[in-house]
Amino acid sequence: MSKPLPQTRDAYRYFRDITTRWMDNDVYAHVNNVVYYSWFDTVVNAWLLERKVLDFAQSPTVGLVVETGCSYFSSIAFPDIVRAGLRVTRLGTSSVHYEVGLFANDNEEASAQGHFIHVYVDRVTRRPLPLPEDLRYALESILVAP
């Protein structure tokens, strides 16, 4: 399996700025890999909250992460600003495949990019449920061909 090439900003439909913190850097003077996954979570959930399709305290249907992955191309380090790009590349009956590009400052090519899959389930039983209509409609607005 070959490593993907970095995407450019125009491949993504939504952006959110994330400020790096001093504590994000590791002993190698760049952001530690676990922080990237936190940024994926941040951009996805911020988008869901802004679109009012997530109420993490009350929604009867919740998205559980079932898969993540990340490819790294260039370092990000404090005090960089991360511009996180988001798109959806697949909508299933109960699942969503998000892709995230992380761009350092004003760079046009991603420093890292990854994916994040949610399966939507009943909050109580944890059994998969079809995506709620309002959520599906919102996700379609950032859907692109993979």
PDB file of C-alpha atoms in Angstrom, residues 11-120:
ATOM      1  CA  ALA A  11     -10.084  19.467  -1.421  1.00  0.00           C
ATOM      2  CA  TYR A  12     -11.934  20.373   1.800  1.00  0.00           C
ATOM      3  CA  ARG A  13     -15.328  22.021   2.357  1.00  0.00           C
ATOM      4  CA  TYR A  14     -15.107  23.415   5.918  1.00  0.00           C
ATOM      5  CA  PHE A  15     -12.222  24.923   7.893  1.00  0.00           C
ATOM      6  CA  ARG A  16     -11.600  25.596  11.553  1.00  0.00           C
ATOM      7  CA  ASP A  17      -8.508  27.238  13.054  1.00  0.00           C
ATOM      8  CA  ILE A  18      -6.899  25.484  15.992  1.00  0.00           C
ATOM      9  CA  THR A  19      -4.160  27.114  18.052  1.00  0.00           C
ATOM     10  CA  THR A  20      -1.233  24.917  18.992  1.00  0.00           C
ATOM     11  CA  ARG A  21      -0.125  25.008  22.610  1.00  0.00           C
ATOM     12  CA  TRP A  22       3.347  24.831  24.125  1.00  0.00           C
ATOM     13  CA  MET A  23       2.423  21.523  25.743  1.00  0.00           C
ATOM     14  CA  ASP A  24       1.575  19.988  22.329  1.00  0.00           C
ATOM     15  CA  ASN A  25       5.276  19.820  21.415  1.00  0.00           C
ATOM     16  CA  ASP A  26       7.179  16.701  22.395  1.00  0.00           C
ATOM     17  CA  VAL A  27      10.894  16.186  23.072  1.00  0.00           C
ATOM     18  CA  TYR A  28      11.526  16.180  19.313  1.00  0.00           C
ATOM     19  CA  ALA A  29      10.272  19.805  19.096  1.00  0.00           C
ATOM     20  CA  HIS A  30       7.143  19.073  17.082  1.00  0.00           C
ATOM     21  CA  VAL A  31       3.536  18.282  17.925  1.00  0.00           C
ATOM     22  CA  ASN A  32       3.163  14.740  19.224  1.00  0.00           C
ATOM     23  CA  ASN A  33       1.121  12.377  17.069  1.00  0.00           C
ATOM     24  CA  VAL A  34      -1.642  11.888  19.654  1.00  0.00           C
ATOM     25  CA  VAL A  35      -2.519  15.589  19.418  1.00  0.00           C
ATOM     26  CA  TYR A  36      -3.402  15.189  15.731  1.00  0.00           C
ATOM     27  CA  TYR A  37      -6.197  12.792  16.668  1.00  0.00           C
ATOM     28  CA  SER A  38      -7.504  15.341  19.163  1.00  0.00           C
ATOM     29  CA  TRP A  39      -7.641  17.886  16.329  1.00  0.00           C
ATOM     30  CA  PHE A  40      -9.615  15.437  14.169  1.00  0.00           C
ATOM     31  CA  ASP A  41     -12.115  15.062  16.994  1.00  0.00           C
ATOM     32  CA  THR A  42     -12.239  18.838  17.489  1.00  0.00           C
ATOM     33  CA  VAL A  43     -12.973  19.755  13.869  1.00  0.00           C
ATOM     34  CA  VAL A  44     -15.610  17.039  13.406  1.00  0.00           C
ATOM     35  CA  ASN A  45     -17.491  17.771  16.620  1.00  0.00           C
ATOM     36  CA  ALA A  46     -17.237  21.554  16.227  1.00  0.00           C
ATOM     37  CA  TRP A  47     -18.805  21.240  12.781  1.00  0.00           C
ATOM     38  CA  LEU A  48     -21.609  19.025  14.153  1.00  0.00           C
ATOM     39  CA  LEU A  49     -22.295  21.484  16.992  1.00  0.00           C
ATOM     40  CA  GLU A  50     -22.263  24.523  14.677  1.00  0.00           C
ATOM     41  CA  ARG A  51     -24.810  22.828  12.413  1.00  0.00           C
ATOM     42  CA  LYS A  52     -26.944  21.978  15.462  1.00  0.00           C
ATOM     43  CA  VAL A  53     -27.026  18.273  14.587  1.00  0.00           C
ATOM     44  CA  LEU A  54     -25.259  17.189  17.778  1.00  0.00           C
ATOM     45  CA  ASP A  55     -26.479  17.603  21.322  1.00  0.00           C
ATOM     46  CA  PHE A  56     -23.930  15.533  23.219  1.00  0.00           C
ATOM     47  CA  ALA A  57     -26.015  15.585  26.391  1.00  0.00           C
ATOM     48  CA  GLN A  58     -29.479  14.784  24.974  1.00  0.00           C
ATOM     49  CA  SER A  59     -29.318  13.300  21.454  1.00  0.00           C
ATOM     50  CA  PRO A  60     -30.961   9.859  21.337  1.00  0.00           C
ATOM     51  CA  THR A  61     -28.520   8.942  18.545  1.00  0.00           C
ATOM     52  CA  VAL A  62     -24.773   9.339  19.132  1.00  0.00           C
ATOM     53  CA  GLY A  63     -21.749   8.848  16.892  1.00  0.00           C
ATOM     54  CA  LEU A  64     -19.108   6.405  18.090  1.00  0.00           C
ATOM     55  CA  VAL A  65     -15.645   6.376  16.553  1.00  0.00           C
ATOM     56  CA  VAL A  66     -14.913   2.990  14.994  1.00  0.00           C
ATOM     57  CA  GLU A  67     -11.803   3.843  12.981  1.00  0.00           C
ATOM     58  CA  THR A  68      -9.169   6.555  12.633  1.00  0.00           C
ATOM     59  CA  GLY A  69      -5.946   6.883  10.703  1.00  0.00           C
ATOM     60  CA  CYS A  70      -3.377   9.549   9.872  1.00  0.00           C
ATOM     61  CA  SER A  71      -0.601  10.148   7.350  1.00  0.00           C
ATOM     62  CA  TYR A  72       2.075  12.696   8.264  1.00  0.00           C
ATOM     63  CA  PHE A  73       3.909  14.798   5.677  1.00  0.00           C
ATOM     64  CA  SER A  74       5.560  17.712   7.497  1.00  0.00           C
ATOM     65  CA  SER A  75       5.942  18.823  11.094  1.00  0.00           C
ATOM     66  CA  ILE A  76       3.645  21.135  12.973  1.00  0.00           C
ATOM     67  CA  ALA A  77       5.009  22.828  16.099  1.00  0.00           C
ATOM     68  CA  PHE A  78       4.036  25.496  18.611  1.00  0.00           C
ATOM     69  CA  PRO A  79       3.313  28.381  17.884  1.00  0.00           C
ATOM     70  CA  ASP A  80       1.788  27.310  14.523  1.00  0.00           C
ATOM     71  CA  ILE A  81      -1.879  27.829  13.767  1.00  0.00           C
ATOM     72  CA  VAL A  82      -3.509  24.676  12.419  1.00  0.00           C
ATOM     73  CA  ARG A  83      -6.175  25.154   9.797  1.00  0.00           C
ATOM     74  CA  ALA A  84      -8.190  21.950   9.914  1.00  0.00           C
ATOM     75  CA  GLY A  85     -10.092  21.131   6.724  1.00  0.00           C
ATOM     76  CA  LEU A  86     -13.064  18.747   6.814  1.00  0.00           C
ATOM     77  CA  ARG A  87     -14.981  16.786   4.208  1.00  0.00           C
ATOM     78  CA  VAL A  88     -17.200  13.707   4.083  1.00  0.00           C
ATOM     79  CA  THR A  89     -16.296  11.045   1.522  1.00  0.00           C
ATOM     80  CA  ARG A  90     -18.914   8.420   2.280  1.00  0.00           C
ATOM     81  CA  LEU A  91     -22.347   8.296   3.886  1.00  0.00           C
ATOM     82  CA  GLY A  92     -23.709   4.909   4.816  1.00  0.00           C
ATOM     83  CA  THR A  93     -26.991   3.990   6.429  1.00  0.00           C
ATOM     84  CA  SER A  94     -25.582   4.495   9.929  1.00  0.00           C
ATOM     85  CA  SER A  95     -21.986   5.589   9.270  1.00  0.00           C
ATOM     86  CA  VAL A  96     -20.032   8.636   8.131  1.00  0.00           C
ATOM     87  CA  HIS A  97     -16.494   8.651   6.725  1.00  0.00           C
ATOM     88  CA  TYR A  98     -14.842  12.006   7.467  1.00  0.00           C
ATOM     89  CA  GLU A  99     -11.511  13.114   6.071  1.00  0.00           C
ATOM     90  CA  VAL A 100      -9.469  15.825   7.737  1.00  0.00           C
ATOM     91  CA  GLY A 101      -6.527  17.814   6.387  1.00  0.00           C
ATOM     92  CA  LEU A 102      -4.298  19.685   8.819  1.00  0.00           C
ATOM     93  CA  PHE A 103      -2.567  22.710   7.320  1.00  0.00           C
ATOM     94  CA  ALA A 104       0.168  24.579   9.215  1.00  0.00           C
ATOM     95  CA  ASN A 105      -0.359  28.318   9.054  1.00  0.00           C
ATOM     96  CA  ASP A 106      -0.981  29.362   5.437  1.00  0.00           C
ATOM     97  CA  ASN A 107       0.524  26.277   3.769  1.00  0.00           C
ATOM     98  CA  GLU A 108      -1.461  25.065   0.765  1.00  0.00           C
ATOM     99  CA  GLU A 109      -0.480  21.385   1.222  1.00  0.00           C
ATOM    100  CA  ALA A 110      -1.552  19.353   4.226  1.00  0.00           C
ATOM    101  CA  SER A 111       1.034  18.683   6.918  1.00  0.00           C
ATOM    102  CA  ALA A 112      -1.068  15.672   7.865  1.00  0.00           C
ATOM    103  CA  GLN A 113      -4.326  14.151   6.764  1.00  0.00           C
ATOM    104  CA  GLY A 114      -6.449  11.419   8.118  1.00  0.00           C
ATOM    105  CA  HIS A 115      -9.834   9.865   8.413  1.00  0.00           C
ATOM    106  CA  PHE A 116     -12.382   9.406  11.131  1.00  0.00           C
ATOM    107  CA  ILE A 117     -15.407   7.086  10.941  1.00  0.00           C
ATOM    108  CA  HIS A 118     -18.490   7.501  13.117  1.00  0.00           C
ATOM    109  CA  VAL A 119     -21.172   4.851  13.422  1.00  0.00           C
ATOM    110  CA  TYR A 120     -24.394   6.290  14.784  1.00  0.00           C
TER     111      TYR A 120
END
